[in-house]
Structure formats: structure tokens, C-alpha cells
GROMACS .gro file of C-alpha atoms in nm:
model
  345
    1UNK     CA    1   1.049  -0.636  10.932
    2UNK     CA    2   0.761  -0.770  10.729
    3UNK     CA    3   0.694  -0.679  10.365
    4UNK     CA    4   0.394  -0.472  10.473
    5UNK     CA    5   0.610  -0.280  10.725
    6UNK     CA    6   0.875  -0.214  10.458
    7UNK     CA    7   0.615  -0.077  10.217
    8UNK     CA    8   0.464   0.140  10.491
    9UNK     CA    9   0.807   0.279  10.579
   10UNK     CA   10   0.875   0.364  10.214
   11UNK     CA   11   0.542   0.541  10.182
   12UNK     CA   12   0.604   0.741  10.497
   13UNK     CA   13   0.967   0.829  10.423
   14UNK     CA   14   1.044   0.871  10.051
   15UNK     CA   15   1.404   0.963  10.138
   16UNK     CA   16   1.462   0.597  10.222
   17UNK     CA   17   1.364   0.483   9.872
   18UNK     CA   18   1.717   0.485   9.721
   19UNK     CA   19   1.824   0.219   9.973
   20UNK     CA   20   1.557  -0.007   9.828
   21UNK     CA   21   1.658   0.012   9.465
   22UNK     CA   22   1.623   0.364   9.325
   23UNK     CA   23   1.978   0.486   9.379
   24UNK     CA   24   2.035   0.407   9.012
   25UNK     CA   25   1.828   0.710   8.907
   26UNK     CA   26   2.022   1.013   8.789
   27UNK     CA   27   1.695   1.201   8.741
   28UNK     CA   28   1.322   1.128   8.791
   29UNK     CA   29   1.288   1.193   8.414
   30UNK     CA   30   1.464   0.862   8.353
   31UNK     CA   31   1.258   0.651   8.592
   32UNK     CA   32   1.115   0.435   8.310
   33UNK     CA   33   1.443   0.375   8.126
   34UNK     CA   34   1.737   0.157   8.208
   35UNK     CA   35   2.006   0.348   8.401
   36UNK     CA   36   2.288   0.501   8.200
   37UNK     CA   37   2.655   0.412   8.231
   38UNK     CA   38   2.903   0.674   8.350
   39UNK     CA   39   3.154   0.529   8.103
   40UNK     CA   40   3.214   0.210   7.900
   41UNK     CA   41   3.509   0.035   7.731
   42UNK     CA   42   3.570   0.125   7.367
   43UNK     CA   43   3.536  -0.244   7.281
   44UNK     CA   44   3.181  -0.256   7.417
   45UNK     CA   45   3.087   0.067   7.237
   46UNK     CA   46   3.236  -0.045   6.902
   47UNK     CA   47   3.076  -0.391   6.914
   48UNK     CA   48   2.741  -0.244   7.020
   49UNK     CA   49   2.741   0.016   6.742
   50UNK     CA   50   2.829  -0.250   6.483
   51UNK     CA   51   2.555  -0.482   6.609
   52UNK     CA   52   2.296  -0.201   6.617
   53UNK     CA   53   2.386  -0.104   6.259
   54UNK     CA   54   2.344  -0.462   6.140
   55UNK     CA   55   2.009  -0.508   6.315
   56UNK     CA   56   1.873  -0.177   6.180
   57UNK     CA   57   1.976  -0.280   5.827
   58UNK     CA   58   1.817  -0.624   5.860
   59UNK     CA   59   1.499  -0.476   6.008
   60UNK     CA   60   1.440  -0.136   5.847
   61UNK     CA   61   1.173   0.108   5.961
   62UNK     CA   62   0.819  -0.020   5.908
   63UNK     CA   63   0.469   0.027   6.040
   64UNK     CA   64   0.502  -0.314   6.205
   65UNK     CA   65   0.828  -0.283   6.397
   66UNK     CA   66   1.036  -0.596   6.451
   67UNK     CA   67   1.133  -0.655   6.818
   68UNK     CA   68   1.502  -0.679   6.730
   69UNK     CA   69   1.487  -0.335   6.576
   70UNK     CA   70   1.354  -0.192   6.903
   71UNK     CA   71   1.632  -0.371   7.089
   72UNK     CA   72   1.891  -0.208   6.858
   73UNK     CA   73   1.753   0.143   6.922
   74UNK     CA   74   1.751   0.080   7.296
   75UNK     CA   75   2.117  -0.033   7.277
   76UNK     CA   76   2.191   0.295   7.099
   77UNK     CA   77   2.021   0.470   7.389
   78UNK     CA   78   2.260   0.291   7.623
   79UNK     CA   79   2.562   0.420   7.430
   80UNK     CA   80   2.439   0.774   7.371
   81UNK     CA   81   2.348   0.818   7.737
   82UNK     CA   82   2.701   0.760   7.854
   83UNK     CA   83   2.785   1.095   8.003
   84UNK     CA   84   3.095   1.137   7.788
   85UNK     CA   85   2.940   0.998   7.468
   86UNK     CA   86   2.945   1.332   7.280
   87UNK     CA   87   3.322   1.350   7.320
   88UNK     CA   88   3.394   0.990   7.222
   89UNK     CA   89   3.559   0.960   6.879
   90UNK     CA   90   3.396   0.620   6.822
   91UNK     CA   91   3.052   0.778   6.856
   92UNK     CA   92   3.145   1.085   6.653
   93UNK     CA   93   3.283   0.871   6.366
   94UNK     CA   94   2.975   0.650   6.374
   95UNK     CA   95   2.746   0.951   6.342
   96UNK     CA   96   2.957   1.103   6.062
   97UNK     CA   97   2.954   0.779   5.862
   98UNK     CA   98   2.574   0.742   5.892
   99UNK     CA   99   2.517   1.098   5.776
  100UNK     CA  100   2.759   1.068   5.484
  101UNK     CA  101   2.580   0.754   5.372
  102UNK     CA  102   2.234   0.909   5.395
  103UNK     CA  103   2.345   1.223   5.207
  104UNK     CA  104   2.464   1.003   4.922
  105UNK     CA  105   2.131   0.816   4.925
  106UNK     CA  106   1.929   1.137   4.927
  107UNK     CA  107   2.131   1.286   4.641
  108UNK     CA  108   2.050   0.995   4.408
  109UNK     CA  109   1.707   0.886   4.536
  110UNK     CA  110   1.406   0.870   4.305
  111UNK     CA  111   1.053   0.855   4.439
  112UNK     CA  112   0.766   0.746   4.214
  113UNK     CA  113   0.484   0.738   4.470
  114UNK     CA  114   0.422   0.857   4.823
  115UNK     CA  115   0.725   0.998   5.001
  116UNK     CA  116   1.065   0.895   5.127
  117UNK     CA  117   1.145   1.040   5.471
  118UNK     CA  118   1.495   1.049   5.614
  119UNK     CA  119   1.583   1.140   5.970
  120UNK     CA  120   1.897   1.354   5.999
  121UNK     CA  121   2.016   1.496   6.332
  122UNK     CA  122   1.787   1.579   6.621
  123UNK     CA  123   1.458   1.707   6.473
  124UNK     CA  124   1.593   1.740   6.119
  125UNK     CA  125   1.416   1.558   5.834
  126UNK     CA  126   1.458   1.542   5.458
  127UNK     CA  127   1.141   1.461   5.263
  128UNK     CA  128   1.129   1.371   4.894
  129UNK     CA  129   0.823   1.303   4.682
  130UNK     CA  130   0.793   1.246   4.310
  131UNK     CA  131   0.791   1.620   4.249
  132UNK     CA  132   0.938   1.791   4.553
  133UNK     CA  133   1.217   1.782   4.810
  134UNK     CA  134   1.242   1.986   5.130
  135UNK     CA  135   1.402   2.001   5.475
  136UNK     CA  136   1.296   2.063   5.832
  137UNK     CA  137   1.535   2.199   6.100
  138UNK     CA  138   1.864   2.097   5.939
  139UNK     CA  139   2.168   2.135   6.166
  140UNK     CA  140   2.514   1.975   6.129
  141UNK     CA  141   2.511   1.812   6.472
  142UNK     CA  142   2.507   1.900   6.842
  143UNK     CA  143   2.564   2.269   6.916
  144UNK     CA  144   2.903   2.360   7.063
  145UNK     CA  145   3.060   2.017   6.990
  146UNK     CA  146   3.263   2.083   6.676
  147UNK     CA  147   3.394   1.727   6.642
  148UNK     CA  148   3.041   1.585   6.649
  149UNK     CA  149   2.915   1.733   6.322
  150UNK     CA  150   2.856   1.645   5.959
  151UNK     CA  151   3.147   1.707   5.727
  152UNK     CA  152   3.101   2.023   5.516
  153UNK     CA  153   3.066   1.814   5.201
  154UNK     CA  154   2.785   1.614   5.364
  155UNK     CA  155   2.599   1.925   5.465
  156UNK     CA  156   2.635   2.069   5.117
  157UNK     CA  157   2.489   1.758   4.956
  158UNK     CA  158   2.179   1.784   5.174
  159UNK     CA  159   2.134   2.152   5.092
  160UNK     CA  160   2.191   2.090   4.722
  161UNK     CA  161   1.922   1.820   4.718
  162UNK     CA  162   1.654   2.037   4.884
  163UNK     CA  163   1.432   2.309   4.741
  164UNK     CA  164   1.335   2.482   5.066
  165UNK     CA  165   1.416   2.467   5.439
  166UNK     CA  166   1.156   2.515   5.712
  167UNK     CA  167   1.294   2.619   6.054
  168UNK     CA  168   1.077   2.592   6.363
  169UNK     CA  169   1.254   2.829   6.609
  170UNK     CA  170   1.582   2.992   6.705
  171UNK     CA  171   1.741   2.726   6.930
  172UNK     CA  172   2.073   2.612   6.785
  173UNK     CA  173   1.976   2.247   6.778
  174UNK     CA  174   1.710   2.351   6.520
  175UNK     CA  175   1.845   2.663   6.348
  176UNK     CA  176   2.203   2.688   6.222
  177UNK     CA  177   2.344   2.998   6.046
  178UNK     CA  178   2.589   2.792   5.836
  179UNK     CA  179   2.292   2.607   5.688
  180UNK     CA  180   2.118   2.939   5.617
  181UNK     CA  181   2.425   3.072   5.440
  182UNK     CA  182   2.445   2.759   5.224
  183UNK     CA  183   2.078   2.782   5.132
  184UNK     CA  184   2.093   3.150   5.040
  185UNK     CA  185   2.416   3.104   4.844
  186UNK     CA  186   2.219   2.860   4.624
  187UNK     CA  187   1.921   3.098   4.594
  188UNK     CA  188   1.700   2.865   4.798
  189UNK     CA  189   1.433   2.992   5.038
  190UNK     CA  190   1.428   2.947   5.415
  191UNK     CA  191   1.100   2.977   5.604
  192UNK     CA  192   1.089   3.045   5.980
  193UNK     CA  193   1.020   3.291   6.262
  194UNK     CA  194   1.194   3.625   6.230
  195UNK     CA  195   1.402   3.578   6.546
  196UNK     CA  196   1.619   3.285   6.431
  197UNK     CA  197   1.995   3.323   6.368
  198UNK     CA  198   2.028   3.582   6.643
  199UNK     CA  199   2.405   3.609   6.593
  200UNK     CA  200   2.362   3.668   6.218
  201UNK     CA  201   2.104   3.944   6.173
  202UNK     CA  202   2.209   3.995   5.811
  203UNK     CA  203   2.072   3.648   5.730
  204UNK     CA  204   1.732   3.737   5.868
  205UNK     CA  205   1.678   3.995   5.596
  206UNK     CA  206   1.658   3.705   5.346
  207UNK     CA  207   1.429   3.491   5.559
  208UNK     CA  208   1.064   3.429   5.476
  209UNK     CA  209   0.869   3.487   5.798
  210UNK     CA  210   0.505   3.392   5.739
  211UNK     CA  211   0.208   3.506   5.938
  212UNK     CA  212   0.152   3.263   6.225
  213UNK     CA  213  -0.208   3.154   6.198
  214UNK     CA  214  -0.393   2.818   6.200
  215UNK     CA  215  -0.612   2.944   5.917
  216UNK     CA  216  -0.362   3.108   5.682
  217UNK     CA  217  -0.209   2.919   5.387
  218UNK     CA  218   0.113   3.052   5.233
  219UNK     CA  219   0.296   2.964   4.912
  220UNK     CA  220   0.671   2.942   4.852
  221UNK     CA  221   0.768   2.789   4.519
  222UNK     CA  222   0.572   2.468   4.470
  223UNK     CA  223   0.495   2.433   4.843
  224UNK     CA  224   0.186   2.545   5.028
  225UNK     CA  225   0.213   2.566   5.406
  226UNK     CA  226   0.058   2.684   5.733
  227UNK     CA  227   0.276   2.828   6.010
  228UNK     CA  228   0.084   2.717   6.316
  229UNK     CA  229   0.144   2.957   6.610
  230UNK     CA  230   0.323   2.720   6.846
  231UNK     CA  231   0.541   2.787   7.148
  232UNK     CA  232   0.813   2.623   7.352
  233UNK     CA  233   0.717   2.694   7.707
  234UNK     CA  234   0.527   3.015   7.768
  235UNK     CA  235   0.695   3.260   7.531
  236UNK     CA  236   0.942   3.108   7.281
  237UNK     CA  237   0.800   3.148   6.931
  238UNK     CA  238   0.794   2.806   6.767
  239UNK     CA  239   0.640   2.758   6.422
  240UNK     CA  240   0.475   2.424   6.359
  241UNK     CA  241   0.492   2.405   5.979
  242UNK     CA  242   0.232   2.202   5.794
  243UNK     CA  243   0.376   2.161   5.444
  244UNK     CA  244   0.175   2.039   5.143
  245UNK     CA  245   0.361   1.907   4.838
  246UNK     CA  246   0.237   1.932   4.475
  247UNK     CA  247   0.103   1.576   4.505
  248UNK     CA  248  -0.120   1.681   4.794
  249UNK     CA  249   0.080   1.508   5.067
  250UNK     CA  250   0.089   1.696   5.400
  251UNK     CA  251   0.363   1.689   5.666
  252UNK     CA  252   0.353   1.864   6.006
  253UNK     CA  253   0.670   1.915   6.209
  254UNK     CA  254   0.629   2.059   6.558
  255UNK     CA  255   0.976   2.188   6.652
  256UNK     CA  256   0.995   2.218   7.033
  257UNK     CA  257   0.618   2.252   7.080
  258UNK     CA  258   0.537   2.239   7.454
  259UNK     CA  259   0.258   2.473   7.558
  260UNK     CA  260  -0.078   2.354   7.684
  261UNK     CA  261  -0.260   2.670   7.572
  262UNK     CA  262  -0.177   2.582   7.211
  263UNK     CA  263  -0.408   2.283   7.229
  264UNK     CA  264  -0.678   2.537   7.138
  265UNK     CA  265  -0.558   2.502   6.777
  266UNK     CA  266  -0.383   2.162   6.799
  267UNK     CA  267  -0.714   1.995   6.892
  268UNK     CA  268  -0.864   2.132   6.566
  269UNK     CA  269  -0.590   2.043   6.316
  270UNK     CA  270  -0.722   1.707   6.213
  271UNK     CA  271  -1.076   1.839   6.175
  272UNK     CA  272  -0.962   2.096   5.918
  273UNK     CA  273  -0.658   1.938   5.749
  274UNK     CA  274  -0.560   1.598   5.618
  275UNK     CA  275  -0.217   1.529   5.775
  276UNK     CA  276  -0.019   1.237   5.635
  277UNK     CA  277   0.280   1.243   5.867
  278UNK     CA  278   0.329   1.413   6.204
  279UNK     CA  279   0.686   1.481   6.321
  280UNK     CA  280   0.647   1.569   6.693
  281UNK     CA  281   0.928   1.637   6.934
  282UNK     CA  282   0.937   1.320   7.139
  283UNK     CA  283   0.903   1.507   7.471
  284UNK     CA  284   0.613   1.731   7.367
  285UNK     CA  285   0.335   1.816   7.611
  286UNK     CA  286   0.073   1.539   7.617
  287UNK     CA  287   0.175   1.354   7.301
  288UNK     CA  288  -0.135   1.136   7.290
  289UNK     CA  289  -0.359   1.444   7.291
  290UNK     CA  290  -0.149   1.598   7.012
  291UNK     CA  291  -0.196   1.285   6.802
  292UNK     CA  292  -0.569   1.283   6.866
  293UNK     CA  293  -0.591   1.646   6.758
  294UNK     CA  294  -0.374   1.623   6.446
  295UNK     CA  295  -0.512   1.283   6.336
  296UNK     CA  296  -0.204   1.190   6.124
  297UNK     CA  297  -0.179   0.872   5.922
  298UNK     CA  298   0.169   0.806   6.068
  299UNK     CA  299   0.385   0.947   6.350
  300UNK     CA  300   0.762   0.985   6.304
  301UNK     CA  301   0.922   1.129   6.618
  302UNK     CA  302   1.223   1.357   6.644
  303UNK     CA  303   1.456   1.508   6.906
  304UNK     CA  304   1.576   1.179   7.052
  305UNK     CA  305   1.931   1.191   7.188
  306UNK     CA  306   2.026   1.558   7.147
  307UNK     CA  307   2.388   1.516   7.246
  308UNK     CA  308   2.439   1.877   7.359
  309UNK     CA  309   2.186   1.815   7.637
  310UNK     CA  310   2.277   1.676   7.977
  311UNK     CA  311   2.193   1.310   8.026
  312UNK     CA  312   1.858   1.363   8.202
  313UNK     CA  313   1.743   1.580   7.912
  314UNK     CA  314   1.895   1.361   7.639
  315UNK     CA  315   1.556   1.211   7.554
  316UNK     CA  316   1.579   0.856   7.431
  317UNK     CA  317   1.394   0.617   7.205
  318UNK     CA  318   1.298   0.416   7.515
  319UNK     CA  319   1.102   0.713   7.644
  320UNK     CA  320   0.948   0.767   7.301
  321UNK     CA  321   0.804   0.414   7.310
  322UNK     CA  322   0.667   0.482   7.658
  323UNK     CA  323   0.521   0.823   7.586
  324UNK     CA  324   0.355   0.733   7.252
  325UNK     CA  325   0.224   0.396   7.367
  326UNK     CA  326  -0.148   0.384   7.285
  327UNK     CA  327  -0.132   0.666   7.029
  328UNK     CA  328  -0.420   0.683   6.781
  329UNK     CA  329  -0.183   0.638   6.482
  330UNK     CA  330   0.109   0.403   6.408
  331UNK     CA  331   0.453   0.510   6.533
  332UNK     CA  332   0.771   0.484   6.325
  333UNK     CA  333   1.101   0.539   6.504
  334UNK     CA  334   1.410   0.631   6.304
  335UNK     CA  335   1.775   0.640   6.397
  336UNK     CA  336   1.997   0.912   6.252
  337UNK     CA  337   2.049   0.844   5.882
  338UNK     CA  338   1.752   0.607   5.837
  339UNK     CA  339   1.480   0.641   5.574
  340UNK     CA  340   1.117   0.534   5.566
  341UNK     CA  341   0.884   0.497   5.266
  342UNK     CA  342   0.544   0.649   5.331
  343UNK     CA  343   0.259   0.531   5.112
  344UNK     CA  344  -0.092   0.672   5.127
  345UNK     CA  345  -0.345   0.412   5.228
   0.00000   0.00000   0.00000
């Protein structure tokens, strides 16, 4: 059979395609990423994690990303996409150590200009400026995997260091009742939709639930913010909080934003507001259009490698690079526990 005949046969009969090289795909969602392993020896995992840690330290997050840094994140993708990775003690201990270290760093950090941004778990971020400190979507770790979580003391340090928590929506990889209890015990406000913490309705009585409007500014303590009326899918309420600090820096986190109809307001954000940093979910609908609409100075993605998801939906840094390629703003990718210094240009 000639090459032309083979190509014609593949076009006519897609079911034959796996025999010609696509049997490695566990899902069409992962077509542009290297195939995951079903399992791997502990030696390979331990050596890979140690190497990735060293490379990330030697090449920290920056607007001009070093190629070795990208290679380290892709190796982490390889590990975290092993089907059993969430249950592996090596991976759990590695995560716990990184979060303990970053909590210590956050507790003692001083910022004189711009902002220091730390990525926590999933779509959680801690942001500190010279005069403010706040959190987005803090959760201890993957839902329903008790051994893959921050230690209580680590979680407490993060809550103690923050002044306010913004929660995008009710899903338990974004909203955690333990975190809410810790915040309220310290008399600290939590801002989010009124349907979060569905198993703890008593917590919702203490929640600040702002009007969802692209035009309405709110004030909580020293923070001004807009609760953009976002959605995950067709009907899940998902606040996209644009938070402005006393210094005038603005940060927009999108939660699980994924609704094309919301581009009616997304396309207008950058025309009306000056957004310094955009924190999109890495799998959001049409990320390049979102960036064009928001017009941020910098993009810092979230939601990579949610370990409670099945492998096809455990979005990876590899896909982030693919999906945000060509974006109209520089992209900064962070591993769990990494920090990035943002400076206004």
C-alpha cells in the first residue's frame, strides 16, 4: 500500500487510526500532550520530583521563561498524570512540603513595591502588596483525598496572613468550609456567591455576597472589587472577582469561567478597567479572546492538575502552553508553592 493509499484509508475510516499511532490516547482532550503512564516506579517519581524542584529553584518564574523551567513543569505533568498519583505518598509528601514552605514564606514576606503572587493549590492564590494581603479560592488540597492536603498548621498560617478571602463558586476544589470557619474565627471577611458551602448553611449567614454586575464597585475593608457575573457552563453561578488594592493594583480571578454568553461583558473589561494580572482557569472557553477582552499586563493561570479529577480532566501545564500560545499578554506559569514578583511597567 502506498503512502497516499494509507492516508486515504485513514480519512475514510477513522476507526483504523489507533493502529497507526493513536492508541496512546486515553482521551481526545489529551491529543496535544505526551501520553500519561498508568504507573511508575517510586525511584523514577522521587528522582523526577527532586530534579523538577531543583530546576524550578534555579529558574524561578519570570516574564521570559527559561526552557529548562518549562521542561520541569512538563515532567511534573508526567508524574501528576499517573492515574494513581493522588494516592501516592511520595506525591502527597512532596505537595505538603511545598505548601509548608510557601506558608512560611508568606508569613514573613515584605513587599515594598508591586505585588508578590503565590500559587497555592488548584486555583488558589495569595497576593501581597505593600499595604494589603488577600486570598482567592483557598482549599487545603484535592476534595475527597484526605491524605493529599495541607497540614492544619499550614492552612492556619495562610489564613492568619490574609485580610480577606474571595471565593468564586461552590465547587469544593474552590470553596472549602474549613477555610471559611478559620476565616470567621479570626473575624476576617469572606466574599462569594450565596450558594457556596452547601453542607454548612450556618457559614453562609456570615458571607458577604455582593451584587453581580460588571458596573458595580463594592468595598470590604481596604479592598474595592467588582463581582463580574460569570458562569461555569450554562447555570453555575461563578463570580469573577476584580480586586483593587490600596495601591491601585487590580487582579482578576475567573474561577471556573466557561460560558460563551459572558463574553458580552468579558470583551468590555479592558476598555473600562486597568487590569494588572489576570488569573484565568487554564481550560476556560476561548482563552485568547478572554485575554483580548481583559487586556491584562500579565497572565498567571490556575487550575492545572486538579488531582481529584480523572486523568483526561486533570488539565496540565502542557495544555496551558498550547492554549495560551499567541496570547496578547505575557504568560507566567507557576507550580504549587511558587511565587512571582509583579512590577508595574
